[in-house]
């Protein structure tokens, strides 16, 4: 019962070890952007300020999972212009996009680094900062996610 089986190799082949190490590395690299986003958001939460941004541009982007419009929102802090981005539904029509140009959206940013910002375009974004979603922005539900 306690005898070893002769000829049985108990070591993993080097290719399996390399594959496991490579898989761990890929998993870490895949998670890095999410961790960076969380870090940036926490920096804003430590010392936050608010501005009003203006939608200035839409850019259609094809994605693996889904297509999206990247919405550029410009905001001013101490006389300096910054640009933040958020996402809009890919199914929006040209006339809808045109009607959104120049619309105002709230922006939360880090006081020490105003370029680190989040456009508060939907309920989820407000929730990340523990803020109540205002009734005046209910219209954004049909455009932004």
JSON list of C-alpha atoms in Angstrom, two decimals:
[
{"chain": "A", "resi": 1, "resn": "UNK", "atom": "CA", "xyz": [0.00, 0.00, 0.00]},
{"chain": "A", "resi": 2, "resn": "UNK", "atom": "CA", "xyz": [2.74, 2.44, 0.90]},
{"chain": "A", "resi": 3, "resn": "UNK", "atom": "CA", "xyz": [4.92, 1.48, -2.08]},
{"chain": "A", "resi": 4, "resn": "UNK", "atom": "CA", "xyz": [5.78, 3.84, -4.89]},
{"chain": "A", "resi": 5, "resn": "UNK", "atom": "CA", "xyz": [4.63, 3.00, -8.37]},
{"chain": "A", "resi": 6, "resn": "UNK", "atom": "CA", "xyz": [7.72, 2.40, -10.48]},
{"chain": "A", "resi": 7, "resn": "UNK", "atom": "CA", "xyz": [8.14, 4.48, -13.59]},
{"chain": "A", "resi": 8, "resn": "UNK", "atom": "CA", "xyz": [5.43, 6.99, -12.65]},
{"chain": "A", "resi": 9, "resn": "UNK", "atom": "CA", "xyz": [6.57, 10.58, -13.19]},
{"chain": "A", "resi": 10, "resn": "UNK", "atom": "CA", "xyz": [5.20, 12.87, -10.48]},
{"chain": "A", "resi": 11, "resn": "UNK", "atom": "CA", "xyz": [6.74, 16.07, -11.86]},
{"chain": "A", "resi": 12, "resn": "UNK", "atom": "CA", "xyz": [4.83, 18.32, -14.20]},
{"chain": "A", "resi": 13, "resn": "UNK", "atom": "CA", "xyz": [6.25, 18.74, -17.65]},
{"chain": "A", "resi": 14, "resn": "UNK", "atom": "CA", "xyz": [7.89, 22.12, -18.08]},
{"chain": "A", "resi": 15, "resn": "UNK", "atom": "CA", "xyz": [5.35, 23.13, -20.73]},
{"chain": "A", "resi": 16, "resn": "UNK", "atom": "CA", "xyz": [2.50, 22.88, -18.19]},
{"chain": "A", "resi": 17, "resn": "UNK", "atom": "CA", "xyz": [4.44, 24.97, -15.67]},
{"chain": "A", "resi": 18, "resn": "UNK", "atom": "CA", "xyz": [5.12, 27.62, -18.30]},
{"chain": "A", "resi": 19, "resn": "UNK", "atom": "CA", "xyz": [1.47, 27.59, -19.38]},
{"chain": "A", "resi": 20, "resn": "UNK", "atom": "CA", "xyz": [0.28, 28.06, -15.79]},
{"chain": "A", "resi": 21, "resn": "UNK", "atom": "CA", "xyz": [2.72, 30.91, -15.20]},
{"chain": "A", "resi": 22, "resn": "UNK", "atom": "CA", "xyz": [1.70, 32.54, -18.48]},
{"chain": "A", "resi": 23, "resn": "UNK", "atom": "CA", "xyz": [-2.00, 32.16, -17.60]},
{"chain": "A", "resi": 24, "resn": "UNK", "atom": "CA", "xyz": [-1.41, 33.88, -14.24]},
{"chain": "A", "resi": 25, "resn": "UNK", "atom": "CA", "xyz": [0.40, 36.72, -15.98]},
{"chain": "A", "resi": 26, "resn": "UNK", "atom": "CA", "xyz": [-2.41, 37.16, -18.51]},
{"chain": "A", "resi": 27, "resn": "UNK", "atom": "CA", "xyz": [-5.01, 37.19, -15.76]},
{"chain": "A", "resi": 28, "resn": "UNK", "atom": "CA", "xyz": [-3.05, 39.88, -13.89]},
{"chain": "A", "resi": 29, "resn": "UNK", "atom": "CA", "xyz": [-2.72, 41.97, -17.04]},
{"chain": "A", "resi": 30, "resn": "UNK", "atom": "CA", "xyz": [-6.43, 41.64, -17.77]},
{"chain": "A", "resi": 31, "resn": "UNK", "atom": "CA", "xyz": [-7.33, 42.85, -14.25]},
{"chain": "A", "resi": 32, "resn": "UNK", "atom": "CA", "xyz": [-4.84, 45.76, -14.23]},
{"chain": "A", "resi": 33, "resn": "UNK", "atom": "CA", "xyz": [-7.10, 48.31, -16.02]},
{"chain": "A", "resi": 34, "resn": "UNK", "atom": "CA", "xyz": [-9.95, 47.64, -13.59]},
{"chain": "A", "resi": 35, "resn": "UNK", "atom": "CA", "xyz": [-7.65, 48.08, -10.59]},
{"chain": "A", "resi": 36, "resn": "UNK", "atom": "CA", "xyz": [-6.31, 51.31, -12.12]},
{"chain": "A", "resi": 37, "resn": "UNK", "atom": "CA", "xyz": [-9.86, 52.63, -12.59]},
{"chain": "A", "resi": 38, "resn": "UNK", "atom": "CA", "xyz": [-10.67, 51.83, -8.97]},
{"chain": "A", "resi": 39, "resn": "UNK", "atom": "CA", "xyz": [-7.49, 53.59, -7.84]},
{"chain": "A", "resi": 40, "resn": "UNK", "atom": "CA", "xyz": [-8.29, 56.72, -9.89]},
{"chain": "A", "resi": 41, "resn": "UNK", "atom": "CA", "xyz": [-11.85, 56.78, -8.53]},
{"chain": "A", "resi": 42, "resn": "UNK", "atom": "CA", "xyz": [-10.59, 56.52, -4.94]},
{"chain": "A", "resi": 43, "resn": "UNK", "atom": "CA", "xyz": [-8.26, 59.47, -5.58]},
{"chain": "A", "resi": 44, "resn": "UNK", "atom": "CA", "xyz": [-11.28, 61.53, -6.65]},
{"chain": "A", "resi": 45, "resn": "UNK", "atom": "CA", "xyz": [-13.26, 60.43, -3.59]},
{"chain": "A", "resi": 46, "resn": "UNK", "atom": "CA", "xyz": [-10.47, 61.58, -1.23]},
{"chain": "A", "resi": 47, "resn": "UNK", "atom": "CA", "xyz": [-10.57, 65.18, -2.43]},
{"chain": "A", "resi": 48, "resn": "UNK", "atom": "CA", "xyz": [-13.44, 65.77, -4.83]},
{"chain": "A", "resi": 49, "resn": "UNK", "atom": "CA", "xyz": [-14.76, 68.86, -6.52]},
{"chain": "A", "resi": 50, "resn": "UNK", "atom": "CA", "xyz": [-17.49, 69.39, -9.10]},
{"chain": "A", "resi": 51, "resn": "UNK", "atom": "CA", "xyz": [-17.82, 71.19, -12.42]},
{"chain": "A", "resi": 52, "resn": "UNK", "atom": "CA", "xyz": [-20.37, 71.40, -15.20]},
{"chain": "A", "resi": 53, "resn": "UNK", "atom": "CA", "xyz": [-19.25, 69.87, -18.45]},
{"chain": "A", "resi": 54, "resn": "UNK", "atom": "CA", "xyz": [-20.51, 70.39, -21.98]},
{"chain": "A", "resi": 55, "resn": "UNK", "atom": "CA", "xyz": [-20.86, 67.57, -24.51]},
{"chain": "A", "resi": 56, "resn": "UNK", "atom": "CA", "xyz": [-18.56, 68.50, -27.37]},
{"chain": "A", "resi": 57, "resn": "UNK", "atom": "CA", "xyz": [-18.14, 65.39, -29.54]},
{"chain": "A", "resi": 58, "resn": "UNK", "atom": "CA", "xyz": [-19.18, 61.80, -30.24]},
{"chain": "A", "resi": 59, "resn": "UNK", "atom": "CA", "xyz": [-16.87, 59.13, -31.60]},
{"chain": "A", "resi": 60, "resn": "UNK", "atom": "CA", "xyz": [-18.24, 55.77, -32.75]},
{"chain": "A", "resi": 61, "resn": "UNK", "atom": "CA", "xyz": [-16.07, 52.80, -31.70]},
{"chain": "A", "resi": 62, "resn": "UNK", "atom": "CA", "xyz": [-16.46, 49.17, -32.60]},
{"chain": "A", "resi": 63, "resn": "UNK", "atom": "CA", "xyz": [-15.82, 46.81, -29.72]},
{"chain": "A", "resi": 64, "resn": "UNK", "atom": "CA", "xyz": [-15.53, 43.06, -29.29]},
{"chain": "A", "resi": 65, "resn": "UNK", "atom": "CA", "xyz": [-18.50, 42.82, -26.96]},
{"chain": "A", "resi": 66, "resn": "UNK", "atom": "CA", "xyz": [-20.50, 45.82, -28.19]},
{"chain": "A", "resi": 67, "resn": "UNK", "atom": "CA", "xyz": [-20.19, 49.00, -30.17]},
{"chain": "A", "resi": 68, "resn": "UNK", "atom": "CA", "xyz": [-20.27, 52.30, -28.33]},
{"chain": "A", "resi": 69, "resn": "UNK", "atom": "CA", "xyz": [-20.18, 56.05, -28.74]},
{"chain": "A", "resi": 70, "resn": "UNK", "atom": "CA", "xyz": [-17.40, 57.70, -26.75]},
{"chain": "A", "resi": 71, "resn": "UNK", "atom": "CA", "xyz": [-18.73, 61.03, -25.62]},
{"chain": "A", "resi": 72, "resn": "UNK", "atom": "CA", "xyz": [-16.26, 63.84, -25.02]},
{"chain": "A", "resi": 73, "resn": "UNK", "atom": "CA", "xyz": [-17.28, 66.33, -22.35]},
{"chain": "A", "resi": 74, "resn": "UNK", "atom": "CA", "xyz": [-15.31, 69.51, -21.80]},
{"chain": "A", "resi": 75, "resn": "UNK", "atom": "CA", "xyz": [-15.18, 71.24, -18.43]},
{"chain": "A", "resi": 76, "resn": "UNK", "atom": "CA", "xyz": [-13.33, 74.22, -17.04]},
{"chain": "A", "resi": 77, "resn": "UNK", "atom": "CA", "xyz": [-11.35, 74.30, -13.77]},
{"chain": "A", "resi": 78, "resn": "UNK", "atom": "CA", "xyz": [-9.61, 77.54, -12.76]},
{"chain": "A", "resi": 79, "resn": "UNK", "atom": "CA", "xyz": [-9.59, 78.80, -16.33]},
{"chain": "A", "resi": 80, "resn": "UNK", "atom": "CA", "xyz": [-8.10, 75.60, -17.76]},
{"chain": "A", "resi": 81, "resn": "UNK", "atom": "CA", "xyz": [-10.09, 73.38, -20.14]},
{"chain": "A", "resi": 82, "resn": "UNK", "atom": "CA", "xyz": [-10.22, 69.60, -19.54]},
{"chain": "A", "resi": 83, "resn": "UNK", "atom": "CA", "xyz": [-11.89, 66.79, -21.44]},
{"chain": "A", "resi": 84, "resn": "UNK", "atom": "CA", "xyz": [-13.54, 63.76, -19.87]},
{"chain": "A", "resi": 85, "resn": "UNK", "atom": "CA", "xyz": [-15.25, 60.82, -21.55]},
{"chain": "A", "resi": 86, "resn": "UNK", "atom": "CA", "xyz": [-18.28, 58.68, -20.98]},
{"chain": "A", "resi": 87, "resn": "UNK", "atom": "CA", "xyz": [-20.22, 56.12, -23.02]},
{"chain": "A", "resi": 88, "resn": "UNK", "atom": "CA", "xyz": [-23.45, 56.45, -24.96]},
{"chain": "A", "resi": 89, "resn": "UNK", "atom": "CA", "xyz": [-25.55, 53.74, -26.58]},
{"chain": "A", "resi": 90, "resn": "UNK", "atom": "CA", "xyz": [-24.36, 52.71, -30.03]},
{"chain": "A", "resi": 91, "resn": "UNK", "atom": "CA", "xyz": [-27.91, 52.67, -31.38]},
{"chain": "A", "resi": 92, "resn": "UNK", "atom": "CA", "xyz": [-28.41, 56.43, -31.16]},
{"chain": "A", "resi": 93, "resn": "UNK", "atom": "CA", "xyz": [-29.45, 58.13, -34.40]},
{"chain": "A", "resi": 94, "resn": "UNK", "atom": "CA", "xyz": [-27.68, 61.09, -35.93]},
{"chain": "A", "resi": 95, "resn": "UNK", "atom": "CA", "xyz": [-30.45, 63.50, -34.91]},
{"chain": "A", "resi": 96, "resn": "UNK", "atom": "CA", "xyz": [-30.21, 62.25, -31.30]},
{"chain": "A", "resi": 97, "resn": "UNK", "atom": "CA", "xyz": [-26.47, 62.84, -31.23]},
{"chain": "A", "resi": 98, "resn": "UNK", "atom": "CA", "xyz": [-26.95, 66.31, -32.71]},
{"chain": "A", "resi": 99, "resn": "UNK", "atom": "CA", "xyz": [-29.54, 67.14, -30.05]},
{"chain": "A", "resi": 100, "resn": "UNK", "atom": "CA", "xyz": [-27.09, 66.14, -27.29]},
{"chain": "A", "resi": 101, "resn": "UNK", "atom": "CA", "xyz": [-24.28, 68.42, -28.46]},
{"chain": "A", "resi": 102, "resn": "UNK", "atom": "CA", "xyz": [-23.82, 71.30, -26.01]},
{"chain": "A", "resi": 103, "resn": "UNK", "atom": "CA", "xyz": [-25.91, 69.53, -23.31]},
{"chain": "A", "resi": 104, "resn": "UNK", "atom": "CA", "xyz": [-24.57, 69.92, -19.79]},
{"chain": "A", "resi": 105, "resn": "UNK", "atom": "CA", "xyz": [-23.50, 67.08, -17.51]},
{"chain": "A", "resi": 106, "resn": "UNK", "atom": "CA", "xyz": [-21.99, 67.16, -14.02]},
{"chain": "A", "resi": 107, "resn": "UNK", "atom": "CA", "xyz": [-18.34, 66.21, -13.61]},
{"chain": "A", "resi": 108, "resn": "UNK", "atom": "CA", "xyz": [-16.63, 65.08, -10.41]},
{"chain": "A", "resi": 109, "resn": "UNK", "atom": "CA", "xyz": [-12.86, 65.50, -10.38]},
{"chain": "A", "resi": 110, "resn": "UNK", "atom": "CA", "xyz": [-9.84, 65.28, -8.10]},
{"chain": "A", "resi": 111, "resn": "UNK", "atom": "CA", "xyz": [-8.93, 68.76, -6.80]},
{"chain": "A", "resi": 112, "resn": "UNK", "atom": "CA", "xyz": [-5.19, 68.07, -7.01]},
{"chain": "A", "resi": 113, "resn": "UNK", "atom": "CA", "xyz": [-5.50, 66.65, -10.54]},
{"chain": "A", "resi": 114, "resn": "UNK", "atom": "CA", "xyz": [-8.56, 67.99, -12.42]},
{"chain": "A", "resi": 115, "resn": "UNK", "atom": "CA", "xyz": [-7.76, 65.75, -15.40]},
{"chain": "A", "resi": 116, "resn": "UNK", "atom": "CA", "xyz": [-8.72, 62.78, -13.20]},
{"chain": "A", "resi": 117, "resn": "UNK", "atom": "CA", "xyz": [-12.48, 62.99, -13.56]},
{"chain": "A", "resi": 118, "resn": "UNK", "atom": "CA", "xyz": [-15.68, 61.05, -14.03]},
{"chain": "A", "resi": 119, "resn": "UNK", "atom": "CA", "xyz": [-18.60, 62.34, -16.07]},
{"chain": "A", "resi": 120, "resn": "UNK", "atom": "CA", "xyz": [-21.73, 61.76, -14.00]},
{"chain": "A", "resi": 121, "resn": "UNK", "atom": "CA", "xyz": [-23.90, 60.65, -16.90]},
{"chain": "A", "resi": 122, "resn": "UNK", "atom": "CA", "xyz": [-25.95, 57.90, -15.26]},
{"chain": "A", "resi": 123, "resn": "UNK", "atom": "CA", "xyz": [-27.16, 56.54, -11.93]},
{"chain": "A", "resi": 124, "resn": "UNK", "atom": "CA", "xyz": [-24.29, 54.08, -11.62]},
{"chain": "A", "resi": 125, "resn": "UNK", "atom": "CA", "xyz": [-21.69, 56.85, -11.85]},
{"chain": "A", "resi": 126, "resn": "UNK", "atom": "CA", "xyz": [-23.47, 58.82, -9.12]},
{"chain": "A", "resi": 127, "resn": "UNK", "atom": "CA", "xyz": [-23.61, 55.67, -6.99]},
{"chain": "A", "resi": 128, "resn": "UNK", "atom": "CA", "xyz": [-19.83, 55.14, -7.21]},
{"chain": "A", "resi": 129, "resn": "UNK", "atom": "CA", "xyz": [-19.42, 58.41, -5.33]},
{"chain": "A", "resi": 130, "resn": "UNK", "atom": "CA", "xyz": [-22.30, 57.91, -2.90]},
{"chain": "A", "resi": 131, "resn": "UNK", "atom": "CA", "xyz": [-24.32, 60.68, -4.55]},
{"chain": "A", "resi": 132, "resn": "UNK", "atom": "CA", "xyz": [-28.06, 60.75, -5.15]},
{"chain": "A", "resi": 133, "resn": "UNK", "atom": "CA", "xyz": [-29.10, 60.72, -8.79]},
{"chain": "A", "resi": 134, "resn": "UNK", "atom": "CA", "xyz": [-31.02, 63.97, -9.41]},
{"chain": "A", "resi": 135, "resn": "UNK", "atom": "CA", "xyz": [-34.44, 63.94, -11.08]},
{"chain": "A", "resi": 136, "resn": "UNK", "atom": "CA", "xyz": [-33.20, 66.60, -13.48]},
{"chain": "A", "resi": 137, "resn": "UNK", "atom": "CA", "xyz": [-30.93, 63.99, -15.14]},
{"chain": "A", "resi": 138, "resn": "UNK", "atom": "CA", "xyz": [-33.51, 61.25, -15.68]},
{"chain": "A", "resi": 139, "resn": "UNK", "atom": "CA", "xyz": [-33.34, 62.10, -19.42]},
{"chain": "A", "resi": 140, "resn": "UNK", "atom": "CA", "xyz": [-29.77, 60.65, -19.52]},
{"chain": "A", "resi": 141, "resn": "UNK", "atom": "CA", "xyz": [-31.09, 57.08, -19.06]},
{"chain": "A", "resi": 142, "resn": "UNK", "atom": "CA", "xyz": [-32.04, 56.89, -22.73]},
{"chain": "A", "resi": 143, "resn": "UNK", "atom": "CA", "xyz": [-28.57, 57.93, -23.94]},
{"chain": "A", "resi": 144, "resn": "UNK", "atom": "CA", "xyz": [-25.82, 56.92, -21.52]},
{"chain": "A", "resi": 145, "resn": "UNK", "atom": "CA", "xyz": [-24.77, 53.78, -19.72]}
]
